[in-house]
CSV table of N, CA and C in Angstrom, one decimal:
chain,number,residue,atom,x,y,z
A,1,MET,N,1.9,7.2,57.1
A,1,MET,CA,0.7,8.4,57.7
A,1,MET,C,0.2,8.6,58.9
A,2,GLU,N,0.0,9.8,58.9
A,2,GLU,CA,-0.8,9.9,60.3
A,2,GLU,C,-2.1,9.0,60.9
A,3,ASN,N,-2.3,8.7,61.9
A,3,ASN,CA,-3.3,7.6,61.8
A,3,ASN,C,-4.5,8.6,62.7
A,4,ASN,N,-4.5,10.0,62.6
A,4,ASN,CA,-5.6,10.4,62.8
A,4,ASN,C,-6.2,11.4,61.7
A,5,HIS,N,-6.0,11.1,60.5
A,5,HIS,CA,-6.0,11.7,59.1
A,5,HIS,C,-6.9,10.6,58.5
A,6,GLU,N,-7.9,11.4,57.8
A,6,GLU,CA,-9.0,10.5,57.3
A,6,GLU,C,-7.9,10.5,55.6
A,7,LEU,N,-7.8,9.5,54.9
A,7,LEU,CA,-7.5,9.5,53.7
A,7,LEU,C,-8.2,10.0,52.7
A,8,THR,N,-7.7,11.3,51.8
A,8,THR,CA,-8.8,11.5,51.0
A,8,THR,C,-8.6,10.3,49.9
A,9,PRO,N,-9.5,10.6,48.6
A,9,PRO,CA,-8.9,9.6,47.5
A,9,PRO,C,-8.2,10.2,46.5
A,10,LEU,N,-7.6,11.2,46.2
A,10,LEU,CA,-6.5,11.3,46.2
A,10,LEU,C,-4.9,10.6,46.5
A,11,GLU,N,-5.0,10.7,48.0
A,11,GLU,CA,-3.7,10.4,49.0
A,11,GLU,C,-4.0,9.0,48.7
A,12,LYS,N,-5.5,8.1,48.9
A,12,LYS,CA,-5.0,7.0,48.8
A,12,LYS,C,-5.0,6.2,47.1
A,13,HIS,N,-5.2,7.4,46.3
A,13,HIS,CA,-4.7,6.8,45.1
A,13,HIS,C,-2.8,6.3,44.9
A,14,VAL,N,-2.1,7.6,45.3
A,14,VAL,CA,-0.8,7.9,45.4
A,14,VAL,C,-0.1,6.6,46.7
A,15,MET,N,-1.2,6.2,47.9
A,15,MET,CA,-0.6,5.4,48.4
A,15,MET,C,0.1,4.1,48.4
A,16,PHE,N,-0.2,4.0,47.3
A,16,PHE,CA,0.0,2.8,46.9
A,16,PHE,C,1.3,2.3,46.1
A,17,PHE,N,1.8,3.6,46.4
A,17,PHE,CA,3.7,3.7,46.2
A,17,PHE,C,4.3,4.4,47.2
A,18,ASP,N,3.2,4.2,48.5
A,18,ASP,CA,4.0,4.7,49.3
A,18,ASP,C,5.0,2.7,49.9
A,19,ILE,N,5.8,2.6,50.1
A,19,ILE,CA,6.0,0.9,49.8
A,19,ILE,C,6.1,0.9,51.2
A,20,ASN,N,7.0,2.0,52.5
A,20,ASN,CA,6.9,1.5,53.1
A,20,ASN,C,6.0,2.4,54.6
A,21,ASN,N,5.2,2.9,53.6
A,21,ASN,CA,3.8,3.5,54.6
A,21,ASN,C,4.2,4.4,55.3
A,22,ASP,N,5.1,5.1,55.1
A,22,ASP,CA,5.5,6.4,55.6
A,22,ASP,C,4.8,7.6,55.7
A,23,GLY,N,4.2,7.8,54.9
A,23,GLY,CA,4.0,9.1,54.1
A,23,GLY,C,4.2,9.6,53.3
A,24,ILE,N,5.4,9.3,52.8
A,24,ILE,CA,6.9,10.3,51.7
A,24,ILE,C,6.9,8.8,50.8
A,25,ILE,N,6.9,9.7,49.6
A,25,ILE,CA,7.7,8.5,48.7
A,25,ILE,C,8.6,8.5,48.0
A,26,TYR,N,9.2,8.1,47.8
A,26,TYR,CA,10.2,8.1,46.8
A,26,TYR,C,10.5,7.6,45.5
A,27,PRO,N,11.5,8.0,45.0
A,27,PRO,CA,11.8,7.6,44.2
A,27,PRO,C,11.8,5.9,43.4
A,28,SER,N,12.7,5.4,44.9
A,28,SER,CA,12.8,3.6,44.6
A,28,SER,C,12.2,3.0,45.0
A,29,GLU,N,10.8,3.6,45.8
A,29,GLU,CA,9.7,3.4,46.4
A,29,GLU,C,9.0,3.1,45.0
A,30,THR,N,8.6,4.3,44.0
A,30,THR,CA,8.1,4.6,42.8
A,30,THR,C,8.4,2.9,41.7
A,31,PHE,N,9.5,3.5,41.5
A,31,PHE,CA,10.4,2.6,41.3
A,31,PHE,C,9.5,1.2,40.9
A,32,GLN,N,9.9,0.4,42.4
A,32,GLN,CA,9.2,-0.6,42.9
A,32,GLN,C,7.8,-1.2,42.7
A,33,ALA,N,7.4,0.2,42.6
A,33,ALA,CA,5.5,-0.1,42.4
A,33,ALA,C,5.3,-0.3,40.8
A,34,PHE,N,6.1,0.8,40.2
A,34,PHE,CA,5.8,0.2,39.2
A,34,PHE,C,6.4,-1.6,38.7
A,35,ARG,N,7.1,-1.9,38.7
A,35,ARG,CA,7.5,-3.2,38.8
A,35,ARG,C,6.8,-4.4,39.1
A,36,LYS,N,6.4,-4.0,40.6
A,36,LYS,CA,5.0,-5.1,41.0
A,36,LYS,C,4.1,-4.9,40.0
A,37,MET,N,3.8,-4.2,39.7
A,37,MET,CA,2.6,-3.8,38.5
A,37,MET,C,3.5,-4.4,37.0
A,38,GLY,N,4.2,-5.2,36.6
A,38,GLY,CA,4.8,-5.7,35.6
A,38,GLY,C,5.5,-4.8,34.4
A,39,ARG,N,5.9,-3.6,34.7
A,39,ARG,CA,6.1,-2.5,33.7
A,39,ARG,C,7.8,-3.2,34.0
A,40,GLY,N,8.0,-3.1,32.8
A,40,GLY,CA,10.0,-3.2,32.3
A,40,GLY,C,10.9,-2.3,33.3
A,41,ILE,N,11.6,-2.3,33.7
A,41,ILE,CA,12.8,-1.8,34.2
A,41,ILE,C,13.1,-0.1,33.3
A,42,PHE,N,13.2,0.3,32.4
A,42,PHE,CA,13.2,1.1,31.4
A,42,PHE,C,12.3,2.2,31.9
A,43,ARG,N,10.9,1.5,31.3
A,43,ARG,CA,9.7,2.4,32.0
A,43,ARG,C,9.3,3.1,33.4
A,44,SER,N,9.8,2.0,34.1
A,44,SER,CA,9.8,1.7,36.0
A,44,SER,C,10.7,3.2,36.2
A,45,MET,N,12.2,3.2,35.8
A,45,MET,CA,12.6,4.5,36.1
A,45,MET,C,12.7,5.3,35.7
A,46,PHE,N,12.1,5.3,34.2
A,46,PHE,CA,11.4,6.5,33.5
A,46,PHE,C,10.7,7.3,34.9
A,47,ALA,N,9.2,6.4,34.8
A,47,ALA,CA,8.0,7.1,35.4
A,47,ALA,C,8.4,7.4,36.5
A,48,ALA,N,9.2,7.2,37.3
A,48,ALA,CA,9.8,7.3,38.6
A,48,ALA,C,10.3,8.8,38.5
A,49,VAL,N,11.2,8.9,37.5
A,49,VAL,CA,12.1,9.9,37.8
A,49,VAL,C,11.2,11.0,37.1
A,50,LEU,N,10.3,10.9,36.3
A,50,LEU,CA,9.4,11.8,36.1
A,50,LEU,C,8.5,12.7,36.7
A,51,ILE,N,7.9,11.9,37.5
A,51,ILE,CA,6.9,11.8,38.7
A,51,ILE,C,7.5,12.8,39.6
A,52,HIS,N,8.5,11.9,39.7
A,52,HIS,CA,8.9,13.0,41.5
A,52,HIS,C,9.8,14.5,40.8
A,53,ILE,N,10.4,14.2,39.8
A,53,ILE,CA,10.8,15.3,38.9
A,53,ILE,C,10.1,16.4,39.0
A,54,THR,N,8.5,16.3,39.2
A,54,THR,CA,7.4,16.9,38.7
A,54,THR,C,6.4,17.1,39.5
A,55,LEU,N,6.1,16.2,40.4
A,55,LEU,CA,5.8,16.8,41.9
A,55,LEU,C,6.2,16.7,43.3
A,56,SER,N,7.5,16.5,42.9
A,56,SER,CA,8.2,16.4,44.7
A,56,SER,C,8.2,17.8,45.7
A,57,HIS,N,8.2,19.0,44.3
A,57,HIS,CA,8.5,20.2,45.0
A,57,HIS,C,7.4,20.8,45.4
A,58,LYS,N,6.0,20.1,44.6
A,58,LYS,CA,4.6,21.3,44.8
A,58,LYS,C,3.9,20.3,46.4
A,59,THR,N,4.9,19.6,46.7
A,59,THR,CA,4.6,18.6,48.3
A,59,THR,C,4.9,18.6,48.8
A,60,ARG,N,6.3,19.5,49.1
A,60,ARG,CA,7.1,19.4,49.8
A,60,ARG,C,7.1,20.6,50.5
A,61,PRO,N,7.2,20.4,52.3
A,61,PRO,CA,6.9,22.4,52.3
A,61,PRO,C,8.1,22.9,52.4
A,62,GLY,N,7.9,24.3,52.9
A,62,GLY,CA,9.0,24.9,52.3
A,62,GLY,C,9.4,25.1,50.9
A,63,LYS,N,10.4,26.2,50.8
A,63,LYS,CA,11.4,26.4,49.7
A,63,LYS,C,12.6,25.7,49.3
A,64,CYS,N,13.1,25.5,50.1
A,64,CYS,CA,14.1,24.3,49.9
A,64,CYS,C,13.9,22.8,49.4
A,65,PRO,N,14.7,23.2,48.0
A,65,PRO,CA,14.5,21.2,47.2
A,65,PRO,C,15.1,20.4,48.0
A,66,SER,N,14.7,19.0,47.5
A,66,SER,CA,15.8,17.9,48.5
A,66,SER,C,15.7,17.6,47.2
A,67,LEU,N,16.9,17.0,47.5
A,67,LEU,CA,17.7,16.1,46.0
A,67,LEU,C,17.2,14.9,45.9
A,68,PHE,N,16.7,14.0,47.0
A,68,PHE,CA,15.9,12.9,47.0
A,68,PHE,C,14.3,13.0,46.3
A,69,PHE,N,13.7,13.7,46.2
A,69,PHE,CA,13.2,14.5,45.1
A,69,PHE,C,11.9,13.5,46.3
A,70,PRO,N,11.7,13.5,47.8
A,70,PRO,CA,10.4,12.8,48.1
A,70,PRO,C,8.5,13.4,47.2
A,71,ILE,N,7.5,12.8,47.8
A,71,ILE,CA,6.2,13.1,47.7
A,71,ILE,C,6.0,12.9,48.6
A,72,VAL,N,5.5,14.2,49.7
A,72,VAL,CA,4.5,14.0,50.3
A,72,VAL,C,3.2,13.4,50.5
A,73,VAL,N,2.5,12.8,50.7
A,73,VAL,CA,1.3,12.0,50.6
A,73,VAL,C,0.4,12.9,50.9
A,74,LYS,N,0.6,13.8,52.7
A,74,LYS,CA,-0.4,14.4,52.6
A,74,LYS,C,-1.1,16.3,52.3
A,75,ASN,N,0.2,16.2,51.0
A,75,ASN,CA,0.7,17.1,50.4
A,75,ASN,C,0.3,17.5,48.9
A,76,ILE,N,-0.4,15.9,48.6
A,76,ILE,CA,-0.2,15.8,46.8
A,76,ILE,C,-1.7,15.8,46.6
A,77,LYS,N,-2.3,17.2,47.0
A,77,LYS,CA,-3.5,17.9,46.6
A,77,LYS,C,-3.0,19.3,46.1
A,78,TYR,N,-1.9,19.1,46.7
A,78,TYR,CA,-1.1,21.1,46.2
A,78,TYR,C,-0.3,20.3,44.5
A,79,ALA,N,-0.7,19.1,44.1
A,79,ALA,CA,0.0,18.7,43.0
A,79,ALA,C,-0.8,18.8,42.2
A,80,ILE,N,-1.8,18.8,42.2
A,80,ILE,CA,-3.4,18.8,41.2
A,80,ILE,C,-2.5,20.3,40.3
A,81,HIS,N,-3.1,19.5,39.1
A,81,HIS,CA,-2.7,20.2,38.1
A,81,HIS,C,-4.1,20.7,37.1
A,82,GLY,N,-3.6,21.4,36.0
A,82,GLY,CA,-4.8,22.4,35.5
A,82,GLY,C,-5.1,21.4,34.1
A,83,SER,N,-6.1,21.5,33.2
A,83,SER,CA,-6.0,21.1,31.7
A,83,SER,C,-6.4,19.2,32.1
A,84,ASP,N,-7.2,18.7,33.3
A,84,ASP,CA,-7.6,17.4,33.2
A,84,ASP,C,-8.6,17.2,33.8
A,85,SER,N,-9.2,16.2,34.0
A,85,SER,CA,-11.0,15.8,34.3
A,85,SER,C,-11.4,16.7,35.0
A,86,GLY,N,-10.8,16.9,36.3
A,86,GLY,CA,-11.8,17.8,37.2
A,86,GLY,C,-12.1,16.7,38.2
A,87,ALA,N,-11.9,15.6,37.8
A,87,ALA,CA,-12.9,14.3,38.9
A,87,ALA,C,-11.9,14.7,40.5
A,88,TYR,N,-10.9,15.6,40.7
A,88,TYR,CA,-10.2,15.5,42.4
A,88,TYR,C,-10.6,16.9,42.4
A,89,ASP,N,-11.6,17.2,43.4
A,89,ASP,CA,-11.3,18.8,43.3
A,89,ASP,C,-10.1,19.3,44.4
A,90,SER,N,-10.1,20.8,45.1
A,90,SER,CA,-8.5,21.3,45.2
A,90,SER,C,-8.1,20.2,46.8
A,91,GLU,N,-9.3,19.9,46.8
A,91,GLU,CA,-8.8,19.1,48.6
A,91,GLU,C,-8.1,17.6,48.1
A,92,GLY,N,-8.4,17.2,46.8
A,92,GLY,CA,-8.2,15.9,46.4
A,92,GLY,C,-9.4,14.5,46.5
A,93,ARG,N,-10.5,15.2,46.7
A,93,ARG,CA,-11.6,14.7,46.8
A,93,ARG,C,-12.2,14.1,45.4
A,94,PHE,N,-12.9,13.0,45.6
A,94,PHE,CA,-13.6,12.4,44.4
A,94,PHE,C,-14.8,13.3,44.0
A,95,VAL,N,-15.0,13.9,42.7
A,95,VAL,CA,-16.2,14.1,42.0
A,95,VAL,C,-17.1,14.0,41.5
A,96,ALA,N,-17.9,12.8,42.0
A,96,ALA,CA,-18.4,11.7,40.8
A,96,ALA,C,-19.1,12.7,40.0
A,97,GLU,N,-19.6,13.7,39.9
A,97,GLU,CA,-20.4,14.6,38.5
A,97,GLU,C,-19.1,14.7,37.6
A,98,LYS,N,-18.1,14.9,38.3
A,98,LYS,CA,-16.9,15.5,37.0
A,98,LYS,C,-16.5,14.3,36.5
A,99,PHE,N,-16.3,13.0,37.2
A,99,PHE,CA,-16.1,11.8,36.5
A,99,PHE,C,-17.4,11.4,35.6
A,100,GLU,N,-18.4,11.2,36.1
A,100,GLU,CA,-19.9,11.2,34.8
A,100,GLU,C,-19.6,11.9,33.9
A,101,GLU,N,-19.3,13.2,34.1
A,101,GLU,CA,-18.9,14.2,32.5
A,101,GLU,C,-18.7,14.2,31.6
A,102,ILE,N,-16.9,13.8,32.0
A,102,ILE,CA,-15.8,13.0,31.1
A,102,ILE,C,-16.5,11.9,30.0
A,103,PHE,N,-17.0,11.0,30.9
A,103,PHE,CA,-18.1,9.4,29.6
A,103,PHE,C,-19.2,10.3,29.2
A,104,LYS,N,-20.3,11.1,29.7
A,104,LYS,CA,-21.0,11.9,29.1
A,104,LYS,C,-20.4,12.4,28.0
A,105,GLN,N,-19.4,13.4,27.7
A,105,GLN,CA,-18.7,14.4,27.2
A,105,GLN,C,-18.4,13.7,25.8
A,106,HIS,N,-17.5,13.0,26.5
A,106,HIS,CA,-16.0,11.9,25.5
A,106,HIS,C,-16.5,10.3,25.2
A,107,ALA,N,-16.8,9.7,25.9
A,107,ALA,CA,-17.4,8.3,25.4
A,107,ALA,C,-18.6,8.2,24.0
A,108,ASN,N,-18.1,8.5,23.0
A,108,ASN,CA,-18.8,8.8,22.0
A,108,ASN,C,-19.5,7.5,21.7
A,109,GLN,N,-18.3,6.2,21.3
A,109,GLN,CA,-18.8,5.0,20.6
A,109,GLN,C,-19.4,3.8,22.0
A,110,ASN,N,-19.0,3.6,23.1
A,110,ASN,CA,-19.7,3.1,24.1
A,110,ASN,C,-19.8,4.1,25.4
A,111,ALA,N,-21.2,3.8,26.0
A,111,ALA,CA,-21.4,5.3,27.4
A,111,ALA,C,-20.0,4.8,28.4
A,112,GLU,N,-19.7,3.7,28.1
A,112,GLU,CA,-19.1,2.5,29.6
A,112,GLU,C,-17.7,2.8,29.5
A,113,SER,N,-17.3,3.2,27.9
A,113,SER,CA,-15.9,2.7,28.2
A,113,SER,C,-15.1,4.4,26.7
A,114,PHE,N,-13.2,4.1,27.2
A,114,PHE,CA,-13.2,5.2,26.3
A,114,PHE,C,-12.7,4.0,25.5
A,115,THR,N,-11.9,4.4,24.2
A,115,THR,CA,-10.8,4.3,22.6
A,115,THR,C,-10.1,5.3,22.5
A,116,HIS,N,-8.9,4.8,22.3
A,116,HIS,CA,-7.3,5.9,22.1
A,116,HIS,C,-7.8,7.2,21.8
A,117,ASN,N,-8.5,7.2,20.9
A,117,ASN,CA,-8.9,8.2,19.8
A,117,ASN,C,-10.1,9.4,21.0
A,118,GLU,N,-10.9,8.9,21.9
A,118,GLU,CA,-11.8,9.3,22.6
A,118,GLU,C,-11.0,10.0,23.9
A,119,VAL,N,-9.8,8.9,24.0
A,119,VAL,CA,-8.9,9.9,25.0
A,119,VAL,C,-8.3,10.7,24.6
A,120,LYS,N,-7.8,11.1,23.9
A,120,LYS,CA,-6.7,11.8,22.7
A,120,LYS,C,-8.2,13.1,22.9
A,121,GLU,N,-9.5,12.9,22.3
A,121,GLU,CA,-10.5,14.0,22.2
A,121,GLU,C,-10.8,14.4,23.4
A,122,LEU,N,-11.1,13.8,24.6
A,122,LEU,CA,-10.8,14.4,26.0
A,122,LEU,C,-9.7,15.5,26.4
A,123,LEU,N,-8.5,14.8,26.0
A,123,LEU,CA,-7.2,15.7,26.4
A,123,LEU,C,-7.8,16.7,25.7
A,124,LYS,N,-7.3,17.1,24.9
A,124,LYS,CA,-7.6,18.1,23.6
A,124,LYS,C,-9.0,19.0,24.1
A,125,ALA,N,-10.1,18.7,24.8
A,125,ALA,CA,-11.3,19.6,25.2
A,125,ALA,C,-11.1,20.3,26.6
A,126,LYS,N,-10.3,18.8,27.4
A,126,LYS,CA,-9.6,20.0,28.9
A,126,LYS,C,-8.6,20.8,28.5
A,127,ARG,N,-8.0,21.0,27.5
A,127,ARG,CA,-6.7,21.7,27.7
A,127,ARG,C,-7.3,23.2,28.1
A,128,GLU,N,-6.6,23.8,29.1
A,128,GLU,CA,-6.7,25.5,29.1
A,128,GLU,C,-5.7,26.3,28.8
A,129,PRO,N,-6.4,27.6,28.3
A,129,PRO,CA,-5.6,28.0,27.2
A,129,PRO,C,-4.0,28.6,27.8
A,130,LYS,N,-3.2,28.0,27.2
A,130,LYS,CA,-1.3,28.8,28.1
A,130,LYS,C,-0.9,28.1,29.2
A,131,ASP,N,-1.5,26.5,29.4
A,131,ASP,CA,-1.4,25.8,30.5
A,131,ASP,C,-0.7,24.9,30.3
A,132,TYR,N,0.7,24.9,29.1
A,132,TYR,CA,1.8,23.8,29.0
A,132,TYR,C,1.8,22.8,29.9
A,133,PHE,N,2.0,23.1,31.3
A,133,PHE,CA,2.5,22.1,32.2
A,133,PHE,C,1.3,21.3,32.3
A,134,GLY,N,0.1,22.0,32.0
A,134,GLY,CA,-1.3,21.0,32.3
A,134,GLY,C,-1.1,20.2,31.4
A,135,TRP,N,-1.2,20.0,30.2
A,135,TRP,CA,-0.9,19.6,29.6
A,135,TRP,C,-0.8,18.2,29.4
A,136,ALA,N,1.0,18.6,29.4
A,136,ALA,CA,1.6,17.5,29.5
A,136,ALA,C,1.8,16.7,30.6
A,137,ASN,N,0.9,17.2,31.6
A,137,ASN,CA,0.8,16.0,32.8
A,137,ASN,C,-0.4,15.8,32.8
A,138,ALA,N,-1.8,16.1,32.2
A,138,ALA,CA,-2.8,15.4,31.9
A,138,ALA,C,-2.6,14.4,30.9
A,139,SER,N,-1.7,15.1,29.8
A,139,SER,CA,-1.6,14.2,28.4
A,139,SER,C,-1.1,12.9,29.0
A,140,VAL,N,0.1,12.7,29.6
A,140,VAL,CA,1.1,11.7,30.3
A,140,VAL,C,0.4,11.0,31.6
A,141,ASP,N,-0.6,11.2,32.3
A,141,ASP,CA,-1.2,10.8,32.9
A,141,ASP,C,-2.4,9.7,32.8
A,142,TRP,N,-3.6,10.5,31.6
A,142,TRP,CA,-4.2,10.0,30.9
A,142,TRP,C,-3.7,8.3,29.7
A,143,ASN,N,-2.4,9.2,29.5
A,143,ASN,CA,-2.5,7.6,28.2
A,143,ASN,C,-1.6,6.9,29.1
A,144,SER,N,-0.3,7.5,30.0
A,144,SER,CA,-0.3,6.1,31.0
A,144,SER,C,-1.2,5.2,31.5
A,145,LEU,N,-2.7,5.7,31.8
A,145,LEU,CA,-4.2,4.8,32.3
A,145,LEU,C,-4.2,4.4,30.8
A,146,TYR,N,-4.8,4.9,29.7
A,146,TYR,CA,-4.7,4.2,28.9
A,146,TYR,C,-4.2,2.8,28.3
A,147,ASP,N,-2.9,3.2,28.7
A,147,ASP,CA,-1.7,2.0,28.4
A,147,ASP,C,-1.9,0.5,29.5
A,148,LEU,N,-2.1,1.6,30.6
A,148,LEU,CA,-1.8,0.5,31.6
A,148,LEU,C,-3.6,-0.6,31.8
A,149,GLY,N,-4.4,0.3,31.6
A,149,GLY,CA,-5.7,-0.3,31.6
A,149,GLY,C,-6.4,-0.6,30.8
A,150,LYS,N,-6.0,-0.4,29.3
A,150,LYS,CA,-6.9,-0.7,28.7
A,150,LYS,C,-7.2,-2.4,28.5
A,151,ASN,N,-7.9,-3.1,28.0
A,151,ASN,CA,-8.4,-4.2,27.3
A,151,ASN,C,-8.0,-4.9,26.1
A,152,LYS,N,-7.8,-6.3,26.0
A,152,LYS,CA,-7.3,-7.0,24.9
A,152,LYS,C,-8.2,-6.0,23.9
A,153,ASP,N,-9.0,-5.3,23.8
A,153,ASP,CA,-9.6,-5.1,22.4
A,153,ASP,C,-8.9,-3.2,22.4
A,154,GLY,N,-8.2,-2.9,23.6
A,154,GLY,CA,-7.9,-1.5,23.3
A,154,GLY,C,-8.4,-0.6,23.4
A,155,ILE,N,-9.5,-1.1,24.6
A,155,ILE,CA,-10.8,0.0,25.3
A,155,ILE,C,-10.4,0.2,26.4
A,156,LEU,N,-10.3,1.4,27.1
A,156,LEU,CA,-10.5,1.3,28.6
A,156,LEU,C,-12.0,1.9,29.5
A,157,THR,N,-12.0,0.7,30.0
A,157,THR,CA,-13.5,0.8,30.5
A,157,THR,C,-13.5,2.0,32.0
A,158,LYS,N,-14.7,2.4,32.1
A,158,LYS,CA,-15.3,3.2,33.1
A,158,LYS,C,-14.7,2.6,34.4
A,159,GLU,N,-15.5,1.2,35.0
A,159,GLU,CA,-14.8,0.9,35.8
A,159,GLU,C,-13.2,1.0,36.0
A,160,THR,N,-12.8,0.8,35.0
A,160,THR,CA,-11.1,0.8,35.0
A,160,THR,C,-10.5,2.3,35.6
A,161,VAL,N,-11.0,2.8,34.7
A,161,VAL,CA,-11.0,4.9,35.5
A,161,VAL,C,-11.0,5.4,36.5
A,162,ARG,N,-12.6,4.1,36.9
A,162,ARG,CA,-13.0,5.0,38.7
A,162,ARG,C,-11.6,3.8,39.9
A,163,ALA,N,-11.5,3.0,39.2
A,163,ALA,CA,-10.4,2.2,40.0
A,163,ALA,C,-8.9,3.1,40.3
A,164,VAL,N,-8.8,3.5,39.0
A,164,VAL,CA,-7.7,4.2,39.3
A,164,VAL,C,-7.6,5.8,40.1
A,165,TYR,N,-8.7,6.5,40.0
A,165,TYR,CA,-8.9,6.9,40.9
A,165,TYR,C,-9.0,7.1,42.3
A,166,ASP,N,-9.3,6.1,42.8
A,166,ASP,CA,-9.2,5.5,44.2
A,166,ASP,C,-8.0,4.5,44.5
A,167,GLY,N,-7.3,4.5,43.5
A,167,GLY,CA,-5.7,3.8,43.7
A,167,GLY,C,-5.8,2.3,43.7
A,168,SER,N,-7.5,1.8,43.2
A,168,SER,CA,-7.3,0.3,43.2
A,168,SER,C,-7.1,-0.5,42.2
A,169,LEU,N,-6.8,-0.2,41.0
A,169,LEU,CA,-6.4,-0.3,40.3
A,169,LEU,C,-4.9,-1.0,39.8
A,170,PHE,N,-3.9,-0.1,40.8
A,170,PHE,CA,-2.3,-0.4,40.9
A,170,PHE,C,-2.8,-2.1,41.7
A,171,GLU,N,-3.5,-2.0,42.5
A,171,GLU,CA,-3.6,-3.7,43.0
A,171,GLU,C,-4.0,-4.3,42.0
A,172,GLN,N,-4.8,-4.5,41.7
A,172,GLN,CA,-5.4,-5.2,40.3
A,172,GLN,C,-4.4,-5.3,39.3
A,173,LYS,N,-3.2,-4.6,39.0
A,173,LYS,CA,-2.4,-5.1,37.9
A,173,LYS,C,-1.2,-5.9,38.7
A,174,VAL,N,-1.0,-5.3,40.2
A,174,VAL,CA,-0.3,-6.3,40.8
A,174,VAL,C,-0.4,-7.6,40.5
A,175,GLY,N,-1.6,-8.1,40.9
A,175,GLY,CA,-2.4,-9.1,41.2
A,175,GLY,C,-2.4,-10.0,39.5
A,176,GLU,N,-3.0,-9.5,38.9
A,176,GLU,CA,-2.9,-9.9,37.3
A,176,GLU,C,-1.1,-10.2,36.6
A,177,HIS,N,-0.2,-9.3,37.8
A,177,HIS,CA,1.2,-9.4,36.9
A,177,HIS,C,2.0,-10.9,37.6
A,178,ALA,N,1.5,-10.8,38.9
A,178,ALA,CA,1.5,-12.0,40.0
A,178,ALA,C,0.7,-13.6,38.9
A,179,SER,N,-0.3,-13.1,38.9
A,179,SER,CA,-0.5,-14.6,38.4
A,179,SER,C,-0.3,-14.7,36.8
A,180,LYS,N,0.5,-14.0,36.3
A,180,LYS,CA,1.1,-14.6,35.0
A,180,LYS,C,2.4,-15.1,35.3
A,181,LYS,N,2.9,-15.2,36.2
A,181,LYS,CA,4.0,-15.5,36.7
A,181,LYS,C,4.3,-16.8,37.1
């Protein structure tokens, strides 16, 4: 990444996947990152393919597609999709008020966490009309987060959700996976 560029929270979120720290994320790096978090080979491969097919063209400058499906970190703000929480603004900055709002509106059993049904309720409530691409992306994002971040009781805590927004959850998961070996 450029040294004079202050990373936005969204850029920090995706930098975990930039294994060689060059500002460009390739599918092989995404695969490696998922494996470091303890995800299986198939799941890691599927995630890498899905993420890069859906995001690469949005972050690449120019019109010419690349068969390597790179994601350009400094352009990740162009991959923000509709029908999501709005916790990132259009520049990739974290919006604390929007983050708090999702818990106020959808954390019904406990103000500090989500159940799986509350995640489904959040997704349904945030759907923008006819934004099928956004619906699919938000569903994959939130269901993946729930799967990765839920505790042993099946609860996704507010702290965990915040950690995914700044990217620190990924490093936590790497540490947890390493301690299990």
